[in-house]
Short mmCIF file of C-alpha atoms in Angstrom, two decimals:
data_model
loop_
_atom_site.label_atom_id
_atom_site.label_comp_id
_atom_site.label_asym_id
_atom_site.label_seq_id
_atom_site.Cartn_x
_atom_site.Cartn_y
_atom_site.Cartn_z
CA MET A 557 -33.22 44.16 16.49
CA LYS A 558 -29.82 43.18 15.09
CA LEU A 559 -26.41 44.83 14.77
CA ASN A 560 -24.32 44.47 11.64
CA LYS A 561 -20.72 45.61 12.19
CA ILE A 562 -19.65 47.89 9.35
CA ALA A 563 -16.26 49.08 10.66
CA SER A 564 -13.86 48.67 13.56
CA TYR A 565 -10.72 50.37 14.83
CA GLU A 566 -8.24 49.26 17.48
CA LEU A 567 -7.68 51.70 20.35
CA ASP A 568 -6.37 50.60 23.73
CA ARG A 569 -8.89 51.32 26.51
CA CYS A 570 -11.28 53.15 24.16
CA TYR A 571 -14.01 54.78 26.21
CA SER A 572 -15.79 58.07 25.48
CA ILE A 573 -18.05 58.77 22.45
CA ALA A 574 -19.65 62.00 21.22
CA PRO A 575 -21.22 63.34 18.02
CA LEU A 576 -19.57 66.37 16.43
CA GLU A 577 -20.81 68.67 13.66
CA TYR A 578 -17.72 69.76 11.73
CA LYS A 579 -17.32 71.26 8.27
CA GLY A 580 -21.03 70.85 7.63
CA LYS A 581 -21.06 67.11 8.30
CA LYS A 582 -21.79 64.71 11.14
CA HIS A 583 -18.78 63.09 12.77
CA ILE A 584 -18.09 60.83 15.73
CA LEU A 585 -15.45 61.52 18.37
CA VAL A 586 -13.92 58.64 20.32
CA ALA A 587 -11.35 59.05 23.09
CA ALA A 588 -9.45 56.74 25.43
CA GLU A 589 -9.78 56.22 29.16
CA LYS A 590 -6.03 55.83 29.68
CA VAL A 591 -3.13 57.80 28.14
CA ASN A 592 -4.05 57.59 24.47
CA LYS A 593 -5.69 59.28 21.51
CA CYS A 594 -8.86 61.15 20.68
CA ILE A 595 -9.90 60.36 17.10
CA LEU A 596 -12.39 61.97 14.72
CA PHE A 597 -14.32 59.49 12.53
CA ASP A 598 -16.87 59.91 9.80
CA THR A 599 -20.22 58.24 10.40
CA ASN A 600 -19.13 55.05 8.62
CA GLY A 601 -16.20 54.51 10.96
CA LYS A 602 -13.42 55.90 8.74
CA GLU A 603 -10.67 57.69 10.67
CA GLU A 604 -10.31 61.33 9.60
CA GLU A 605 -8.07 63.07 12.14
CA VAL A 606 -6.31 62.58 15.46
CA ILE A 607 -7.37 65.41 17.78
CA TRP A 608 -4.74 64.65 20.44
CA GLU A 609 -2.27 61.88 21.11
CA GLU A 610 -2.47 62.26 24.91
CA PRO A 611 -3.05 62.73 27.86
CA GLY A 612 -6.40 60.93 27.53
CA GLY A 613 -8.38 60.14 30.65
CA THR A 614 -11.48 61.26 28.76
CA MET A 615 -14.79 60.38 30.41
CA SER A 616 -17.02 62.86 28.59
CA MET A 617 -17.09 65.03 25.46
CA VAL A 618 -19.72 67.48 24.21
CA GLN A 619 -19.88 69.96 21.33
CA VAL A 620 -19.92 73.68 22.12
CA PRO A 621 -23.23 74.99 20.70
CA GLY A 622 -22.92 77.28 17.72
CA HIS A 623 -19.27 76.49 17.00
CA ASP A 624 -18.13 74.30 14.12
CA GLY A 625 -15.94 71.49 15.46
CA TRP A 626 -15.47 72.96 18.95
CA PHE A 627 -15.96 70.60 21.87
CA LEU A 628 -15.28 70.25 25.59
CA ALA A 629 -13.74 67.12 27.10
CA THR A 630 -12.40 65.76 30.35
CA HIS A 631 -8.69 65.04 30.63
CA LYS A 632 -6.67 63.02 33.15
CA PHE A 633 -9.48 61.01 34.74
CA TYR A 634 -7.76 57.64 34.49
CA SER A 635 -9.66 55.75 37.20
CA PRO A 636 -11.39 56.41 40.54
CA ASN A 637 -7.95 56.07 42.12
CA ASP A 638 -6.10 58.28 39.62
CA SER A 639 -8.10 61.39 38.82
CA ALA A 640 -6.88 64.10 41.21
CA GLU A 641 -5.58 66.08 38.21
CA ALA A 642 -8.78 65.81 36.17
CA LYS A 643 -9.91 68.91 34.28
CA ILE A 644 -12.19 70.14 31.51
CA VAL A 645 -10.57 71.29 28.27
CA LEU A 646 -11.70 73.04 25.10
CA ALA A 647 -10.59 71.52 21.77
CA ARG A 648 -11.05 73.53 18.56
CA PRO A 649 -9.60 73.74 15.06
CA VAL A 650 -7.30 76.77 14.64
CA ASP A 651 -5.55 77.39 11.31
CA GLY A 652 -5.76 73.74 10.32
CA LYS A 653 -4.54 72.36 13.64
CA TRP A 654 -6.33 71.26 16.79
CA GLN A 655 -5.75 73.48 19.79
CA VAL A 656 -6.48 72.16 23.29
CA GLN A 657 -6.67 74.45 26.31
CA THR A 658 -7.75 74.04 29.93
CA ILE A 659 -10.91 75.92 30.91
CA LYS A 660 -11.55 74.37 34.34
CA GLU A 661 -9.37 72.38 36.69
CA LEU A 662 -11.81 70.18 38.59
CA PRO A 663 -10.29 67.15 40.38
CA PHE A 664 -12.20 63.86 40.03
CA THR A 665 -14.45 65.26 37.27
CA HIS A 666 -16.11 62.21 35.75
CA ARG A 667 -19.14 63.28 33.72
CA PHE A 668 -20.25 66.69 32.47
CA SER A 669 -22.34 68.27 29.74
CA ILE A 670 -23.75 71.50 28.38
CA VAL A 671 -27.47 72.00 29.02
CA SER A 672 -29.85 74.74 27.86
CA ARG A 673 -32.94 76.30 29.38
CA GLY A 674 -34.53 79.71 29.01
CA GLY A 675 -32.15 80.65 26.21
CA VAL A 676 -29.07 80.20 28.41
CA TYR A 677 -26.36 77.53 28.13
CA TYR A 678 -24.95 76.03 31.31
CA LEU A 679 -22.04 73.78 32.16
CA ILE A 680 -22.83 71.02 34.66
CA ALA A 681 -20.05 68.77 35.97
CA CYS A 682 -20.07 65.83 38.37
CA THR A 683 -17.12 64.72 40.48
CA LEU A 684 -16.96 61.04 41.39
CA LYS A 685 -15.43 61.95 44.74
CA SER A 686 -13.87 65.05 46.28
CA GLY A 687 -10.54 63.61 47.43
CA HIS A 688 -8.80 60.50 48.71
CA LYS A 689 -5.87 59.44 50.85
CA GLU A 690 -5.35 55.93 49.51
CA LYS A 691 -6.61 53.46 46.93
CA ASP A 692 -10.37 52.81 47.02
CA ASP A 693 -10.90 55.63 49.54
CA TRP A 694 -14.52 56.85 49.30
CA SER A 695 -14.50 58.97 52.46
CA SER A 696 -14.92 62.24 50.50
CA PRO A 697 -18.17 62.08 48.47
CA GLY A 698 -18.55 63.82 45.13
CA LYS A 699 -20.40 66.96 44.11
CA VAL A 700 -22.38 68.51 41.26
CA TYR A 701 -20.99 71.81 39.96
CA VAL A 702 -22.87 74.27 37.74
CA GLY A 703 -22.17 77.55 35.97
CA GLU A 704 -23.12 79.57 32.91
CA LEU A 705 -21.20 78.65 29.77
CA PRO A 706 -19.36 81.83 28.69
CA ASP A 707 -19.99 83.12 25.18
CA ASP A 708 -16.25 83.69 24.81
CA ILE A 709 -15.24 80.23 26.02
CA GLU A 710 -12.07 80.42 23.88
CA SER A 711 -10.71 83.20 26.12
CA TYR A 712 -10.54 80.91 29.16
CA ASN A 713 -7.39 79.06 30.15
CA GLU A 714 -5.39 77.81 33.15
CA ASN A 715 -4.99 81.37 34.43
CA HIS A 716 -8.57 82.45 33.72
CA GLN A 717 -10.94 79.57 34.43
CA VAL A 718 -14.70 79.20 34.09
CA GLU A 719 -16.56 79.95 37.31
CA MET A 720 -18.68 77.14 38.77
CA THR A 721 -20.51 76.70 42.08
CA VAL A 722 -21.64 73.62 44.00
CA LEU A 723 -25.28 72.66 43.40
CA LYS A 724 -25.25 69.43 45.41
CA ASP A 725 -22.61 67.77 47.59
CA GLY A 726 -22.33 64.61 49.67
CA LEU A 727 -22.93 62.32 46.67
CA LEU A 728 -21.12 59.04 47.27
CA LYS A 729 -19.92 57.27 44.09
CA ASN A 730 -21.31 60.03 41.88
CA HIS A 731 -20.89 58.08 38.62
CA GLY A 732 -24.03 58.09 36.47
CA TYR A 733 -25.05 60.92 34.17
CA PHE A 734 -27.62 61.38 31.41
CA THR A 735 -28.85 64.58 29.70
CA ILE A 736 -32.57 64.80 28.90
CA ASN A 737 -33.83 67.19 26.19
CA THR A 738 -37.43 68.42 26.39
CA PRO A 739 -39.37 71.22 24.63
CA GLU A 740 -39.23 73.19 27.90
CA GLY A 741 -35.47 72.83 28.17
CA ASP A 742 -32.81 70.38 29.26
CA TYR A 743 -32.18 68.72 32.58
CA SER A 744 -29.69 66.17 33.88
CA LEU A 745 -29.98 62.88 35.72
CA VAL A 746 -27.20 62.09 38.17
CA GLY A 747 -26.71 58.54 39.53
CA THR A 748 -25.16 57.99 42.97
CA GLU A 749 -25.01 55.51 45.84
CA TYR A 750 -27.99 57.39 47.31
CA GLY A 751 -30.14 57.17 44.20
CA VAL A 752 -30.91 59.24 41.11
CA PHE A 753 -31.15 63.02 41.25
CA ARG A 754 -32.69 65.39 38.68
CA CYS A 755 -30.77 68.65 38.19
CA THR A 756 -32.75 71.35 36.38
CA PRO A 757 -31.33 74.71 35.24
CA PRO A 758 -33.19 77.97 35.96
CA ASP A 759 -36.16 78.89 33.77
CA SER A 760 -34.51 82.25 33.15
CA LYS A 761 -31.07 83.79 33.44
CA GLY A 762 -30.05 84.42 37.04
CA GLY A 763 -32.65 82.06 38.51
CA GLU A 764 -32.19 79.14 40.87
CA TRP A 765 -31.21 75.60 39.95
CA LYS A 766 -33.31 72.71 41.26
CA CYS A 767 -32.01 69.36 42.50
CA GLU A 768 -34.62 66.69 43.28
CA GLN A 769 -34.12 63.10 44.42
CA LEU A 770 -36.06 60.64 42.23
CA THR A 771 -34.99 57.26 43.68
CA THR A 772 -33.14 55.99 46.74
CA ASP A 773 -31.61 52.75 45.43
CA PRO A 774 -27.93 52.94 44.36
CA ALA A 775 -27.57 53.81 40.68
CA SER A 776 -24.34 53.51 38.73
CA ASP A 777 -25.97 54.68 35.47
CA MET A 778 -29.49 55.29 34.19
CA ALA A 779 -31.61 56.39 31.21
CA LEU A 780 -35.26 57.20 30.50
CA CYS A 781 -37.41 55.26 28.03
CA ASP A 782 -41.18 54.93 27.53
CA PHE A 783 -41.03 51.16 27.18
CA ASP A 784 -44.79 50.53 27.41
CA ASN A 785 -45.85 53.57 25.32
CA ASP A 786 -48.17 54.98 27.98
CA GLY A 787 -46.79 58.51 27.65
CA ASP A 788 -44.61 58.37 30.77
CA GLU A 789 -40.95 57.45 30.57
CA GLU A 790 -39.70 54.61 32.71
CA MET A 791 -36.23 54.78 34.26
CA ILE A 792 -33.82 51.92 33.59
CA THR A 793 -30.86 51.70 35.96
CA ILE A 794 -27.66 49.81 36.63
CA THR A 795 -27.06 49.10 40.31
CA PRO A 796 -24.95 49.36 42.41
CA PHE A 797 -21.75 51.23 41.42
CA HIS A 798 -20.30 49.32 38.42
CA GLY A 799 -22.92 46.76 39.38
CA ASP A 800 -24.55 43.68 37.89
CA GLN A 801 -28.28 44.37 38.27
CA VAL A 802 -30.45 46.09 35.64
CA SER A 803 -33.81 47.35 36.92
CA VAL A 804 -36.78 49.35 35.61
CA TYR A 805 -38.71 51.96 37.60
CA LYS A 806 -42.14 53.23 36.62
CA LEU A 807 -43.57 56.64 37.43
CA LYS A 808 -46.59 56.20 39.72
CA ASP A 809 -48.33 59.14 41.41
CA GLY A 810 -45.29 61.29 40.73
CA LYS A 811 -42.79 58.81 42.21
CA TYR A 812 -40.56 56.16 40.65
CA GLU A 813 -41.26 52.62 41.86
CA LYS A 814 -39.31 49.54 40.84
CA VAL A 815 -41.38 47.24 38.60
CA TRP A 816 -38.79 44.86 37.16
CA ASP A 817 -35.39 43.31 37.83
CA CYS A 818 -33.45 41.65 35.03
CA PRO A 819 -33.46 37.91 35.86
CA PHE A 820 -29.79 37.46 34.96
CA LYS A 821 -26.70 39.33 36.11
CA THR A 822 -24.70 41.69 33.92
CA GLU A 823 -21.36 41.95 35.72
CA MET A 824 -19.91 45.47 35.70
CA ALA A 825 -22.70 46.87 33.52
CA HIS A 826 -21.57 50.21 32.16
CA SER A 827 -22.67 51.39 28.72
CA ILE A 828 -26.28 52.59 28.50
CA TRP A 829 -28.50 54.47 26.06
CA ALA A 830 -32.26 54.60 25.49
CA ARG A 831 -34.25 55.90 22.52
CA ASN A 832 -36.76 55.03 19.82
CA ILE A 833 -35.27 52.88 17.07
CA TYR A 834 -37.45 52.19 14.02
CA GLY A 835 -40.61 52.88 16.03
CA LYS A 836 -39.63 50.78 19.04
CA ASN A 837 -38.56 52.23 22.39
CA VAL A 838 -35.49 50.34 23.60
CA ALA A 839 -32.53 50.59 25.93
CA ILE A 840 -29.08 49.24 25.08
CA ILE A 841 -26.76 48.20 27.90
CA GLY A 842 -23.31 46.65 27.82
CA HIS A 843 -21.35 44.98 30.60
CA ARG A 844 -17.60 44.65 30.94
CA LYS A 845 -17.04 41.52 33.03
CA GLY A 846 -18.35 37.97 33.23
CA GLU A 847 -18.21 34.90 31.02
CA SER A 848 -19.90 36.77 28.17
CA ARG A 849 -19.47 40.55 28.14
CA ASP A 850 -22.52 41.26 26.01
CA LEU A 851 -24.27 44.23 24.47
CA ILE A 852 -27.96 43.75 25.25
CA GLU A 853 -31.25 45.23 24.05
CA PHE A 854 -33.97 45.79 26.68
CA TYR A 855 -37.56 46.27 25.52
CA TYR A 856 -41.23 45.74 26.46
CA GLU A 857 -43.53 43.43 24.53
CA ASN A 858 -46.86 41.72 25.24
CA GLY A 859 -46.97 43.02 28.80
CA GLU A 860 -43.46 42.03 29.88
CA TYR A 861 -39.87 43.20 29.75
CA LYS A 862 -37.60 41.23 27.45
CA THR A 863 -33.94 41.13 26.42
CA ASN A 864 -32.00 40.38 23.26
CA VAL A 865 -28.23 39.95 22.93
CA LEU A 866 -26.93 42.22 20.15
CA ASP A 867 -23.21 41.40 20.31
CA LYS A 868 -21.28 38.93 22.43
CA ASP A 869 -18.04 39.19 24.39
CA CYS A 870 -17.34 42.80 23.43
CA GLY A 871 -17.11 44.48 26.86
CA SER A 872 -18.75 47.80 25.95
CA ALA A 873 -17.92 50.90 28.02
CA ASN A 874 -20.19 53.36 26.17
CA VAL A 875 -22.65 53.32 23.27
CA PHE A 876 -24.14 55.99 21.04
CA PRO A 877 -26.89 55.37 18.44
CA PHE A 878 -27.55 58.00 15.74
CA ASP A 879 -29.64 58.53 12.62
CA GLU A 880 -28.32 58.94 9.10
CA ASP A 881 -30.16 58.82 5.76
CA GLY A 882 -33.13 56.96 7.20
CA LYS A 883 -30.92 54.41 8.93
CA VAL A 884 -29.90 53.97 12.54
CA LYS A 885 -26.24 53.37 13.29
CA LEU A 886 -24.53 52.69 16.59
CA VAL A 887 -21.02 53.22 17.92
CA SER A 888 -19.73 51.17 20.85
CA THR A 889 -16.39 51.51 22.59
CA ASN A 890 -15.73 47.85 23.28
CA ARG A 891 -13.13 48.69 25.90
CA GLU A 892 -12.38 45.17 27.08
CA ILE A 893 -11.27 44.09 23.61
CA ASN A 894 -9.80 47.53 22.64
CA GLU A 895 -12.22 47.90 19.72
CA ILE A 896 -14.16 50.92 18.47
CA ALA A 897 -17.08 49.30 16.63
CA PHE A 898 -19.49 50.93 14.17
CA TYR A 899 -22.73 49.04 13.55
CA GLU A 900 -25.78 49.41 11.35
CA VAL A 901 -29.01 48.58 13.17
CA THR A 902 -31.55 46.39 11.40
CA LEU A 903 -34.81 44.71 12.38
#
């Protein structure tokens, strides 16, 4: 697999990526980790609109189902040491302008998404920690919060916030997050110092959430991919927190067991996505430190796991591949070189 760069845009500390359906077309949102913009692009990397100029601190964004151009985003998560004012906001077009309003103040909110099961939409949010007294203080572990997504989300604000309850607490370095869509409904994977947890919404409205531990090794981020095409998805992880080791776990007798460690280190590995691209199941991982801050393809061939460098010295923070007109494209926020890069994927 190869990447051909088709467009690029300079944005200091670019970080978060999300797809957005708006005005009947696919778009790509990109927002900054520090105090900076959120920008709406077309799928070829052409800037269309600036959604906000600041405050930034955007770790996650997700479209509100059933609403043209509406999306939720985190604001004011600038780093593990500067996120006590983090919150979730709603952004939506109103009379030709973008309106941004707070719907949930949730300190240290790092990742979140909207998941669906049993015909109900839920908001699930993960806090990296629950408080701190000084720099690099991890004495207050993070939590997973859940709640139903209100139908009238636009009526919520700083004085009338969305209700959420704690599903799981005591999660040290609660950093990793990945939403899985299945025919039965969605669930979420959460990566922590204590391993990967699966958070599953109720099968019907008013039911109980489930939270199951899948692994015990530290996991900074993770994704699922059926590398060997046996019908069961393997789990590929980055360990430990902002770590340098990529590993693969295989489902055996209902449990995940490690079957492979990448033979080379990927210092501060961070961006991760897994999916089928042109008939081949692959994962794409980028790392942000080291002599060569590469974007790397991970795949399985002839009975062994293999790697392929897709782009060199880019320092990717997040990636998002998508389909368009029979082609696969990929967006990467190459944070370490302040570049939003749009690629076309070829074989």
